[in-house]
PDB file of C-alpha atoms in Angstrom:
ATOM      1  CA  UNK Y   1      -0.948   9.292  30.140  1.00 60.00           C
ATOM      2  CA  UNK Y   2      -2.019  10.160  33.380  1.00 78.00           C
ATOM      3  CA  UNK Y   3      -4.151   7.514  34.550  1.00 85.00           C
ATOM      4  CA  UNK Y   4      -5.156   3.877  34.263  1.00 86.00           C
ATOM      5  CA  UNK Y   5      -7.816   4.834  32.323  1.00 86.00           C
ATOM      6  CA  UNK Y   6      -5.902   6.394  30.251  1.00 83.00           C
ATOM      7  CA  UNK Y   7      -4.032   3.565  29.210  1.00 82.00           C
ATOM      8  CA  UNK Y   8      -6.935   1.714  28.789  1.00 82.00           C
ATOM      9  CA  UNK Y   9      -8.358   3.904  26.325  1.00 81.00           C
ATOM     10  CA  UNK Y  10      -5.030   4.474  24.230  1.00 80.00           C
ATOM     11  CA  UNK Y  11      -5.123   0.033  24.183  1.00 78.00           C
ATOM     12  CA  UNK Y  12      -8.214   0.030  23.222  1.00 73.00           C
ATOM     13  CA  UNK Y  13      -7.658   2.666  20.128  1.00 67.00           C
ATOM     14  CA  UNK Y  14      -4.859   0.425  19.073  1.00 66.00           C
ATOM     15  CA  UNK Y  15      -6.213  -2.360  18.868  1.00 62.00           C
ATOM     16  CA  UNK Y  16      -9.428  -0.657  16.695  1.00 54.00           C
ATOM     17  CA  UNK Y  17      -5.891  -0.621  14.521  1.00 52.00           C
ATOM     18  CA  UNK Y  18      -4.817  -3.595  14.263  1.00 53.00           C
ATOM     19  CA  UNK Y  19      -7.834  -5.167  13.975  1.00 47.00           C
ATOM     20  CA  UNK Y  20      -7.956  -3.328  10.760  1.00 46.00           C
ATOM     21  CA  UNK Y  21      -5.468  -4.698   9.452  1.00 53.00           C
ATOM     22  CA  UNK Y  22      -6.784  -8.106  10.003  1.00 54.00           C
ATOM     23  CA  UNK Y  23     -10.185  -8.106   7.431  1.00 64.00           C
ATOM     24  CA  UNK Y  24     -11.453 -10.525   5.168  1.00 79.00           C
ATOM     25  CA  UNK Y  25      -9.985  -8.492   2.197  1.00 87.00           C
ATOM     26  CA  UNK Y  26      -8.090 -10.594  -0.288  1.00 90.00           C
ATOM     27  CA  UNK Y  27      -5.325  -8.145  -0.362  1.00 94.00           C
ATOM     28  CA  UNK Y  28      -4.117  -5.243   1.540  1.00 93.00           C
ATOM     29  CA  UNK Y  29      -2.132  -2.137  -0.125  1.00 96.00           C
ATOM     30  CA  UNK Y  30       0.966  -0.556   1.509  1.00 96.00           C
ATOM     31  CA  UNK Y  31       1.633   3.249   0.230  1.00 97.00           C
ATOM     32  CA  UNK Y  32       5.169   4.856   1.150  1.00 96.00           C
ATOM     33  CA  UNK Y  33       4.156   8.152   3.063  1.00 96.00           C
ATOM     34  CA  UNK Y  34       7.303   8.888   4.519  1.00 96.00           C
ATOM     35  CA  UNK Y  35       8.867  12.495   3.620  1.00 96.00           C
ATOM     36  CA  UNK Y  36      10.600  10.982   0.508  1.00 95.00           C
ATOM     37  CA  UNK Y  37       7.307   9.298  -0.825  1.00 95.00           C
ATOM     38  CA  UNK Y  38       5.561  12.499  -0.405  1.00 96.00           C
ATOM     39  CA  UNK Y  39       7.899  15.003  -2.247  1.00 96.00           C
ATOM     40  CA  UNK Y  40       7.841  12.259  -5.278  1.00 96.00           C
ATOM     41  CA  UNK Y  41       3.587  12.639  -5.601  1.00 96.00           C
ATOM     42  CA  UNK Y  42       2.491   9.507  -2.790  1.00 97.00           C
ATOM     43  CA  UNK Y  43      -0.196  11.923  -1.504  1.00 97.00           C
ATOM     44  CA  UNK Y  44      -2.153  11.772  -5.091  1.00 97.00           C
ATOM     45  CA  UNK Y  45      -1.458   7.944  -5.509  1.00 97.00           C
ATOM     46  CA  UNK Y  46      -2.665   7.310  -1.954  1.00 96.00           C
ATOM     47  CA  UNK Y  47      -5.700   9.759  -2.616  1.00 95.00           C
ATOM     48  CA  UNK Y  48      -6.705   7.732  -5.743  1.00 95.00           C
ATOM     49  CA  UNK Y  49      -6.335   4.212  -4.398  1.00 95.00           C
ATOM     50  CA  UNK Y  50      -8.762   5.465  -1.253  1.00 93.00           C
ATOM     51  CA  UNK Y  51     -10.994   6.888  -3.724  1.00 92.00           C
ATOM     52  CA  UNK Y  52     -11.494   4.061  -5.841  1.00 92.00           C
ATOM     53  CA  UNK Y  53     -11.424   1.243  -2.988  1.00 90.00           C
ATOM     54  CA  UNK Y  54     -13.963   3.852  -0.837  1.00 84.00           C
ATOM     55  CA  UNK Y  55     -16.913   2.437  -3.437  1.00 80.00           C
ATOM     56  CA  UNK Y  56     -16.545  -1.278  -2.245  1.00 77.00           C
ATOM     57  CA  UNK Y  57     -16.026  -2.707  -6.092  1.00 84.00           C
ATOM     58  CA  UNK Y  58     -12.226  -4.217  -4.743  1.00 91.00           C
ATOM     59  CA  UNK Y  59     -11.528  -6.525  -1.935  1.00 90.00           C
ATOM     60  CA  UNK Y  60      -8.870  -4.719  -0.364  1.00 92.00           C
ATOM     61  CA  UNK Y  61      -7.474  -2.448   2.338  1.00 91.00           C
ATOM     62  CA  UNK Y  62      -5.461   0.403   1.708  1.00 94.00           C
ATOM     63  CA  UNK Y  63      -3.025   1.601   4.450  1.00 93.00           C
ATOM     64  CA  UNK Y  64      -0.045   3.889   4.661  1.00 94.00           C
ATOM     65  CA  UNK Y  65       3.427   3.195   5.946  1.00 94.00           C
ATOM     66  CA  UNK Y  66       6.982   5.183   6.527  1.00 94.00           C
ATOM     67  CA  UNK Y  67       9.665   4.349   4.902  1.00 92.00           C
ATOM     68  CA  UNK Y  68      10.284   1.398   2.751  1.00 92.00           C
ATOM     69  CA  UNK Y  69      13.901   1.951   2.076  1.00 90.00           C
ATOM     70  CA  UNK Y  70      13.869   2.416  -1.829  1.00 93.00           C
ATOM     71  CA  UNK Y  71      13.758   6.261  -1.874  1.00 93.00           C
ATOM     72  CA  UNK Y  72      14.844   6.479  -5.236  1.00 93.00           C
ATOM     73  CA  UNK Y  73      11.850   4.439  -6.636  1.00 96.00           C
ATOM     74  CA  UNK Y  74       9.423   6.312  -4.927  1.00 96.00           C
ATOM     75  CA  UNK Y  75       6.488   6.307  -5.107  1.00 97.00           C
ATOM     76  CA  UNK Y  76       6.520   2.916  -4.123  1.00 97.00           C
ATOM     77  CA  UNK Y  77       2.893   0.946  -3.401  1.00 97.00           C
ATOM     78  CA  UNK Y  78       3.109  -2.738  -1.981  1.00 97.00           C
ATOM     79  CA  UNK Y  79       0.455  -5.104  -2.815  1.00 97.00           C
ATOM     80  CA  UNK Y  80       0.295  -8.084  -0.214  1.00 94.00           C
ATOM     81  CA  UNK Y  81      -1.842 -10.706  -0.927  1.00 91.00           C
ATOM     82  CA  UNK Y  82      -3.766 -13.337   1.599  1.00 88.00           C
ATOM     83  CA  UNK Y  83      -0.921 -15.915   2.084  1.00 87.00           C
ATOM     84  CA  UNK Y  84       1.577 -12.518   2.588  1.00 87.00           C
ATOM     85  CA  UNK Y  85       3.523 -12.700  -1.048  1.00 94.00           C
ATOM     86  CA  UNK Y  86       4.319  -9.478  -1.572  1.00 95.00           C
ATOM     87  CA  UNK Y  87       4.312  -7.157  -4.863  1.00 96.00           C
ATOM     88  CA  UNK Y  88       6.435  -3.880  -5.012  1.00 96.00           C
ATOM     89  CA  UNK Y  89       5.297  -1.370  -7.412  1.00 97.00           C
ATOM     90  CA  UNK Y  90       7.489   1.282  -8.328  1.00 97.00           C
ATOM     91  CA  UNK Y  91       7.392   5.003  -9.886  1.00 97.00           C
ATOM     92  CA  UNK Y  92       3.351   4.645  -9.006  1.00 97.00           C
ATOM     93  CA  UNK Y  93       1.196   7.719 -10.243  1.00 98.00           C
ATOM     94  CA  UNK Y  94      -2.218   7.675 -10.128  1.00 97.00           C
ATOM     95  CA  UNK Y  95      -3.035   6.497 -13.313  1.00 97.00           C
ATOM     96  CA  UNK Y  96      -0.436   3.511 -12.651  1.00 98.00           C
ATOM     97  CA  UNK Y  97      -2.219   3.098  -9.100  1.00 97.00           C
ATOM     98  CA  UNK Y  98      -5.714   3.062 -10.711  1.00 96.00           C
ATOM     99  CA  UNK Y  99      -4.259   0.170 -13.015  1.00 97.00           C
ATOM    100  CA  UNK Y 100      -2.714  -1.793 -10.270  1.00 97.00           C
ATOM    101  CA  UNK Y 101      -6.352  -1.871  -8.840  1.00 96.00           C
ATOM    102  CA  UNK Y 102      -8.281  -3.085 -11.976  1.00 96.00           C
ATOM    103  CA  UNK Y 103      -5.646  -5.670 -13.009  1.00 96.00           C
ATOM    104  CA  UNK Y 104      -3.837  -7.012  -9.721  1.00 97.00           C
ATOM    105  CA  UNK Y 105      -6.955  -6.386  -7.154  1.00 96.00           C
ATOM    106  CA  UNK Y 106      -9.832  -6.344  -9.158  1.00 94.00           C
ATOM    107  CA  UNK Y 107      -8.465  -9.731 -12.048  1.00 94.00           C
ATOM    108  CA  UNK Y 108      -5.392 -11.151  -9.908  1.00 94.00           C
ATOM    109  CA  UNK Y 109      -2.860 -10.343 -12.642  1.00 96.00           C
ATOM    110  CA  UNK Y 110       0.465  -8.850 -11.375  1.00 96.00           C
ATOM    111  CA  UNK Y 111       1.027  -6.094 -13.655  1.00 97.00           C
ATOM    112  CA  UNK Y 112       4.784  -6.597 -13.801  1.00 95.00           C
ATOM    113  CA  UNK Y 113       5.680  -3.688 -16.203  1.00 95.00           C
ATOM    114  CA  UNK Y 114       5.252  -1.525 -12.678  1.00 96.00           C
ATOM    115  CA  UNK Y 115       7.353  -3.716 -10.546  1.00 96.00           C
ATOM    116  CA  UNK Y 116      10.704  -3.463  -9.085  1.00 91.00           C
ATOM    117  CA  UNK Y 117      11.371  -6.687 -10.948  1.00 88.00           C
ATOM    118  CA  UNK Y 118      10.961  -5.067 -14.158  1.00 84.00           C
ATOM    119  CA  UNK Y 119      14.057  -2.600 -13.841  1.00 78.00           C
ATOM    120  CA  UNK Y 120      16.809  -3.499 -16.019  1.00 62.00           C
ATOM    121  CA  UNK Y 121      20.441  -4.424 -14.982  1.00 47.00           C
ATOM    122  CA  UNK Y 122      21.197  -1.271 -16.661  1.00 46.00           C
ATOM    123  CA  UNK Y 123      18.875   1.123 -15.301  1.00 52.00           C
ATOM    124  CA  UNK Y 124      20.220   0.588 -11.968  1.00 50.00           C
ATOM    125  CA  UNK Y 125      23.788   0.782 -12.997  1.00 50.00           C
ATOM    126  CA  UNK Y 126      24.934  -3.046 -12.452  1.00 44.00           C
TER     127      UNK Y 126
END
């Protein structure tokens, strides 16, 4: 940043950001991105969720994020709805992703076979 203008411009890009965030969209969708999302397969899941979301049929955003601290679950997509509950899905593939969108965007249903809730005492050792 060298001048006054520049700092102008880089506000005015961020807030283009942020104001993206903040749509009339009855949910917005969170994909892990960070190194350890990535080597698990994020790219593909983030890939089909902006393909299917890119034809207008679900009232959503979708959005990318670093790290969301469960490495071992990735990938991991969050599903946030209007009054900011949030849903963590776990072990997402595309497939799973394109399911989260028909049954939890598109009919309001939580499909909580793919959530963190649904792991067993025993899978995670306790």
């Amino acid at each position: 940043m060298k001048s006054l203008e520049d700092l102008k411009r880089m506000r005015a890009s961020v807030q283009k950001k942020m104001e993206m965030r903040d749509t009339d969209k009855d949910y917005r969708v969170v994909v892990g991105m960070a190194t350890c999302g990535i080597a698990a397969g994020a790219r593909p899941v983030l890939n089909r969720l902006v393909e299917l979301t890119g034809a207008g049929e679900y009232s959503c955003t979708v959005t990318q994020t670093g790290c969301i601290g469960m490495c071992k679950y990735e990938p991991i997509v969050e599903v946030y709805d209007k009054e900011g509950k949030k849903t963590t899905y776990i072990f997402v593939n595309p497939a799973k992703a394109e399911t989260i969108l028909e049954r939890h965007i598109g009919k309001g249903e939580v499909v909580t076979e793919y959530t963190v809730d649904s792991i067993s005492d025993e899978r995670l050792g306790n």
